[in-house]
Coordinates of C-alpha atoms in Angstrom, one line a residue:
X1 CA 20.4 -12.9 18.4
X2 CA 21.5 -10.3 16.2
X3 CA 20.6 -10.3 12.9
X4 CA 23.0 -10.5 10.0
X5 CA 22.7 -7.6 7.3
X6 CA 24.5 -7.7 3.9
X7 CA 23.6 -4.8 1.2
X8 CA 23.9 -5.1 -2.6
X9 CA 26.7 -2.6 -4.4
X10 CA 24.9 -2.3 -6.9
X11 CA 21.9 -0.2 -4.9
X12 CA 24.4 2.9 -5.2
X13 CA 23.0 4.0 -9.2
X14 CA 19.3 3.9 -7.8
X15 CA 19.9 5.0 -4.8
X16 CA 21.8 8.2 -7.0
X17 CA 19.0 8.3 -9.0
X18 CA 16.6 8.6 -6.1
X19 CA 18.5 11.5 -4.5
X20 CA 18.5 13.3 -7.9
X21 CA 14.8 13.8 -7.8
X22 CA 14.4 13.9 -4.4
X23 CA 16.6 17.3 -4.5
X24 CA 14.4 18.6 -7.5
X25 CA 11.5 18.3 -5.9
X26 CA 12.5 19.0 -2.4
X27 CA 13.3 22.2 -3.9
X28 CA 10.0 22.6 -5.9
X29 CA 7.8 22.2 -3.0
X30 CA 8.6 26.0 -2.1
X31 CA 7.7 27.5 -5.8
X32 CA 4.2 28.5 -6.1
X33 CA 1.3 27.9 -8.0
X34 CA -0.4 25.6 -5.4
X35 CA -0.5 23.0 -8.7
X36 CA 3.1 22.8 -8.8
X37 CA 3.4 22.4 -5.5
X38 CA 1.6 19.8 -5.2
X39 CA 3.4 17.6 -7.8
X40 CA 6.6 18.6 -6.6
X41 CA 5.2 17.0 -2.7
X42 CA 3.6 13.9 -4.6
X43 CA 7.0 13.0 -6.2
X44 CA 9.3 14.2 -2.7
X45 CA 7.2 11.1 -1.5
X46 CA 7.9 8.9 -4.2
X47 CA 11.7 9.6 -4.6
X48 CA 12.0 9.5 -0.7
X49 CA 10.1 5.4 -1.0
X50 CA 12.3 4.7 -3.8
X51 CA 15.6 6.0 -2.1
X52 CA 14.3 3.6 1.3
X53 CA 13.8 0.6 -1.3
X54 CA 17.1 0.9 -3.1
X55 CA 18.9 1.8 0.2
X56 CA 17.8 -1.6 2.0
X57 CA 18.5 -3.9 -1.2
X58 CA 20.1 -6.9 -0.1
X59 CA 19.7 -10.0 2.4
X60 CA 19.0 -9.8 6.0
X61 CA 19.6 -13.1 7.9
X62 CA 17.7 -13.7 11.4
X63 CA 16.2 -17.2 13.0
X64 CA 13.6 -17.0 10.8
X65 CA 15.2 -17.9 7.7
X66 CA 16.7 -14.9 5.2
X67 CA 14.7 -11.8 3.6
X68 CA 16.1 -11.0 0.0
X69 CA 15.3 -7.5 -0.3
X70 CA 15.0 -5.8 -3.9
X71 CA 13.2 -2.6 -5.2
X72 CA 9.8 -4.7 -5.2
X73 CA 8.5 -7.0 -2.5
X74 CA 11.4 -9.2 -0.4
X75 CA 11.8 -12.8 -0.8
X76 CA 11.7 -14.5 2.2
X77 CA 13.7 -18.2 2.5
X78 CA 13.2 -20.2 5.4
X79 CA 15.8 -22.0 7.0
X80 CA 14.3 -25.1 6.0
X81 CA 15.0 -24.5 2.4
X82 CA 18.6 -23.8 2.8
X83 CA 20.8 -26.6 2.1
X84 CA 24.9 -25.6 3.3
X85 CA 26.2 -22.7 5.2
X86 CA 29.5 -22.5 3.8
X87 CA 33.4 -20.1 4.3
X88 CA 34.7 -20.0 1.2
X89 CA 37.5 -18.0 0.0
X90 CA 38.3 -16.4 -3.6
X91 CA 40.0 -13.4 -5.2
X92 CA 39.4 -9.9 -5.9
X93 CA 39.8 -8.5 -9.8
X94 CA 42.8 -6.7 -8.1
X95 CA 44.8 -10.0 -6.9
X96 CA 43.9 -9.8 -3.0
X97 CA 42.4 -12.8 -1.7
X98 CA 39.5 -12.9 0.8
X99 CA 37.1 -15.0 3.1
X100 CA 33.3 -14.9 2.9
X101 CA 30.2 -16.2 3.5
X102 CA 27.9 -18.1 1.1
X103 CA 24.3 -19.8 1.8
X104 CA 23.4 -22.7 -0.8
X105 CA 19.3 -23.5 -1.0
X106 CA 17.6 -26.2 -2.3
X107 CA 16.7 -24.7 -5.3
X108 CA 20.6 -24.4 -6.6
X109 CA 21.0 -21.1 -5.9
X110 CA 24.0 -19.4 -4.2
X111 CA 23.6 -16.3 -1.9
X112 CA 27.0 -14.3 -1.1
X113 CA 26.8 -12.7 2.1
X114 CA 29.3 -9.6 0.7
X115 CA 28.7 -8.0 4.2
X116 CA 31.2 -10.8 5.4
X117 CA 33.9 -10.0 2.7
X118 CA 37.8 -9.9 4.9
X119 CA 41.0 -11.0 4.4
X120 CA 40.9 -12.4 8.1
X121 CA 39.3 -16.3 7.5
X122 CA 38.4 -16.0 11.5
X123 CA 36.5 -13.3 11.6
X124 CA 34.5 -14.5 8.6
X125 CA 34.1 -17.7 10.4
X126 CA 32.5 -16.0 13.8
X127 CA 30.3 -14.7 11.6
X128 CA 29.5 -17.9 10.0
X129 CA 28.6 -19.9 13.5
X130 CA 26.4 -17.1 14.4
X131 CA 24.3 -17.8 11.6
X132 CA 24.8 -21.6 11.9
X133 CA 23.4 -20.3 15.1
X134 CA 20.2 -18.8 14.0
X135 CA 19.8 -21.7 11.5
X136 CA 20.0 -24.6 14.5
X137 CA 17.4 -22.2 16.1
X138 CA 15.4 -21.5 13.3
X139 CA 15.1 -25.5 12.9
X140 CA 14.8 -26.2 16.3
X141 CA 17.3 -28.4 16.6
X142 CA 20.9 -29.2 16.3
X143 CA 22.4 -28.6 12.8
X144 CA 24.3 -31.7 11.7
X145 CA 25.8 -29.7 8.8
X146 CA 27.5 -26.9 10.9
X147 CA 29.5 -24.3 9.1
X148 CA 31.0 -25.9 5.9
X149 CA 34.7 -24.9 4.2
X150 CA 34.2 -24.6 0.3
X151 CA 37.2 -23.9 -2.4
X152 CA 36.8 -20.2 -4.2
X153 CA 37.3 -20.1 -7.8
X154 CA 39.8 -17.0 -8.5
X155 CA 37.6 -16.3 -11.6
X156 CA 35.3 -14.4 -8.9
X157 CA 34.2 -12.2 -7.3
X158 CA 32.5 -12.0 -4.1
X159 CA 31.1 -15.5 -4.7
X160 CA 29.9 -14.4 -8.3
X161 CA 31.8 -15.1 -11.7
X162 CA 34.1 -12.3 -13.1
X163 CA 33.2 -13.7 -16.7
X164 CA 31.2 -16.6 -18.2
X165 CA 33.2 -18.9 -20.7
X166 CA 32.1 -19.0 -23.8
X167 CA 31.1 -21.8 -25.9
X168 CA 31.6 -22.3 -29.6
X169 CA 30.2 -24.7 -31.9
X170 CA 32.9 -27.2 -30.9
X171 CA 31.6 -27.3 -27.7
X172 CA 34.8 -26.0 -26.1
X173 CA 34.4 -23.4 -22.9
X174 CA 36.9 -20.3 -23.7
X175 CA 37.6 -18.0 -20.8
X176 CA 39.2 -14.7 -22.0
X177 CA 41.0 -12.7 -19.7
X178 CA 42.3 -9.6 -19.0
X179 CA 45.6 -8.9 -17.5
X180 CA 47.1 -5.2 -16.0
X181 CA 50.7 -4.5 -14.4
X182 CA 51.8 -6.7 -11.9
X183 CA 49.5 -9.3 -13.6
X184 CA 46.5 -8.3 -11.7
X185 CA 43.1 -10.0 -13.8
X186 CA 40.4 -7.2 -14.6
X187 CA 37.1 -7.4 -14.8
X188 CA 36.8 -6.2 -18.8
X189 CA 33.6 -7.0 -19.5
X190 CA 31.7 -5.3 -16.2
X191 CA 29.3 -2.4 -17.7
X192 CA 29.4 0.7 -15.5
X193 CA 28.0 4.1 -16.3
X194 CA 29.6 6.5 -18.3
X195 CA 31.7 9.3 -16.8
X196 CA 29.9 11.7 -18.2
X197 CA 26.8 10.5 -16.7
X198 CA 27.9 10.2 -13.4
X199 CA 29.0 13.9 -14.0
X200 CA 25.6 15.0 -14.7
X201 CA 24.3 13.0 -12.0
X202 CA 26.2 14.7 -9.6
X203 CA 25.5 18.6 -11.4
X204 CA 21.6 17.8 -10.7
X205 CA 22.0 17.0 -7.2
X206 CA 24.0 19.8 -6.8
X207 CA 21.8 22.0 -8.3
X208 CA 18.8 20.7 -6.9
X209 CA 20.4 21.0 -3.3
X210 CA 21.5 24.4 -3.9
X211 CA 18.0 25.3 -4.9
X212 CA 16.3 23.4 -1.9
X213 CA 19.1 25.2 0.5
X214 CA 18.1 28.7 -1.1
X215 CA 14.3 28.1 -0.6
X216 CA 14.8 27.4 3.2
X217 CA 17.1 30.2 3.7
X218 CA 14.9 32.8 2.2
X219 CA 11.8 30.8 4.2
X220 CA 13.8 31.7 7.2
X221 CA 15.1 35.1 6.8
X222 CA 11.7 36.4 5.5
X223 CA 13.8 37.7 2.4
X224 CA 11.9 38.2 -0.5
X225 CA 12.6 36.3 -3.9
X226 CA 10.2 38.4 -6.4
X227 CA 10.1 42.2 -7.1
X228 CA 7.7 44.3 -8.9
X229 CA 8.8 46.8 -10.3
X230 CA 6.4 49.9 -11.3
X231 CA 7.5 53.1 -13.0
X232 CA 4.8 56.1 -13.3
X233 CA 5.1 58.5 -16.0
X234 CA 3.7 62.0 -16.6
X235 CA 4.3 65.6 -14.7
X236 CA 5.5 63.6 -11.7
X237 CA 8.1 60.8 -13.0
X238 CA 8.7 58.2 -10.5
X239 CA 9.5 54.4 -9.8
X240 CA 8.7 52.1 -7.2
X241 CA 10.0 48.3 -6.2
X242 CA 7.5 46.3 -4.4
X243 CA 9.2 43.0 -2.8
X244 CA 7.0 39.9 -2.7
X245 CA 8.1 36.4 -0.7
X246 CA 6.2 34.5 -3.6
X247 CA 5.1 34.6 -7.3
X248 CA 1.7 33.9 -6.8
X249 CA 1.0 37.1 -4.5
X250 CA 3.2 39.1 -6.8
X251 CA 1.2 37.7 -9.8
X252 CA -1.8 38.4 -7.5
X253 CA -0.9 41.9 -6.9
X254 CA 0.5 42.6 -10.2
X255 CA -3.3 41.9 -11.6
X256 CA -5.3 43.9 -8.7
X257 CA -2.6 46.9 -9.4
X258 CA -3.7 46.9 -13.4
X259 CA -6.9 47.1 -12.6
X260 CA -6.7 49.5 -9.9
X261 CA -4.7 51.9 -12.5
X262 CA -7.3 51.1 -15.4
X263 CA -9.7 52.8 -12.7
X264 CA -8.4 55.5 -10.7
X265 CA -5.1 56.2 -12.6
X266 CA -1.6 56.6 -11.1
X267 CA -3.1 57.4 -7.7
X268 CA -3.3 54.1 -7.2
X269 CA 0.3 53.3 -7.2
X270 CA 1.3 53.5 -3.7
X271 CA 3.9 55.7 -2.5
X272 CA 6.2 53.5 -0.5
X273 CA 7.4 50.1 -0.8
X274 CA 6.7 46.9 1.5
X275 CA 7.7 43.2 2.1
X276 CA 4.1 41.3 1.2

């Protein structure tokens, strides 16, 4: 049976993160010295593990129970310790209602399945028998509870709370709300990333990107990215431009040239130019 997959919004900022030093060093792994190269590889790896780890948080339900995946090592919840498989419905923060999944465990806590979010109650409720499914299998037995119909609160969102009331010294729960044209409630409190962040975000990748993209295309053309340029004085004026495909044999060549002149003068400046 198929398993059922359901991934965390919230896995886009690391995921961004991720792909921001993933292009940096992507792009460093072609700039010599040898040192620099090397750190550039070591964190390609790391940025591509985190990207993976971030990309796959979330739950992933199979007859085996369900697999809470997070940035470090996944939770895994059998079957046994899951108490209700429940269709419940609620509202968005913009006024639309919808149908979803939610798993209640033993231990009180509430899993929304967010992969199951739709305004169509039947085709949340397909879903829902295939993993009362996978439960009955996973127990290996029939499931007495079968698929169960719980009331949504319209203070949430995908099965979690928009706000949390809050409690004076009186004792009293206060929920404030916010209200926008046609009425709709918003979510006022939610913390998001600065625009300005996100901008810069998005500059680094691009940059980083254009850098990796110019790396490989001079890899491929065998066009050069360093020059050398040498100018020879005296009775005989002249300058030459020696093209190099990496700093370090420029640096390189640059060195053994200085010394070569130190020795045997400007006949040691060669006469015509080539790619090295």
């Amino acid at each position: 049976m198929k398993p059922v997959k359901s991934y965390e919004p919230e896995r886009l900022v690391p995921v961004a993160v991720g792909l921001v030093f993933l292009a940096i060093s992507a792009g460093g792994v072609f700039i010599p010295p040898i040192g620099a190269q090397v750190f550039y590889a070591v964190l390609l790896v790391l940025s591509s593990v985190w990207c993976f780890q971030a990309a796959r948080m979330g739950l992933v339900i199979d007859q085996n129970g369900i697999a809470e995946r997070s940035m470090g090592r996944p939770r895994r919840t059998p079957w046994q310790d899951v108490e209700e498989v429940a269709i419940r419905d609620g509202r968005r923060s913009n006024g639309t209602d919808y149908w979803l999944i939610a798993l209640r465990l033993r231990d009180g806590r509430v899993l929304p399945v967010r992969s199951t979010v739709s305004r169509s109650r039947k085709s949340v409720e397909d879903v829902g028998h295939r993993i009362v499914a996978m439960r009955t299998a996973g127990l290996e037995g029939e499931d007495p509870a079968g698929l169960a119909v719980v009331a949504g609160d319209p203070d949430q969102k995908y099965g979690k709370p928009l706000r949390d009331p809050v409690v004076g010294p009186d004792g009293v729960p206060v929920v404030v709300r916010l209200r926008g044209p046609g009425g709709v409630d918003l979510n006022w409190d939610a913390v998001g990333l600065p625009d300005g962040i996100l901008v810069g975000l998005v500059a680094v990748v691009l940059i980083g990107v254009g850098t990796l993209v110019s790396a490989i295309v001079r890899r491929v053309r065998k066009k050069p990215g360093y020059w050398l340029n040498v100018e020879v004085g005296g009775p005989e004026p002249r300058s030459l431009t020696l093209p190099f495909d990496s700093r370090a044999r420029a640096v390189k060549h640059a060195r053994d040239l200085t010394a070569a002149i130190g020795e045997h003068g400007a006949a040691a400046v060669p006469r015509a130019s080539e790619a090295r």
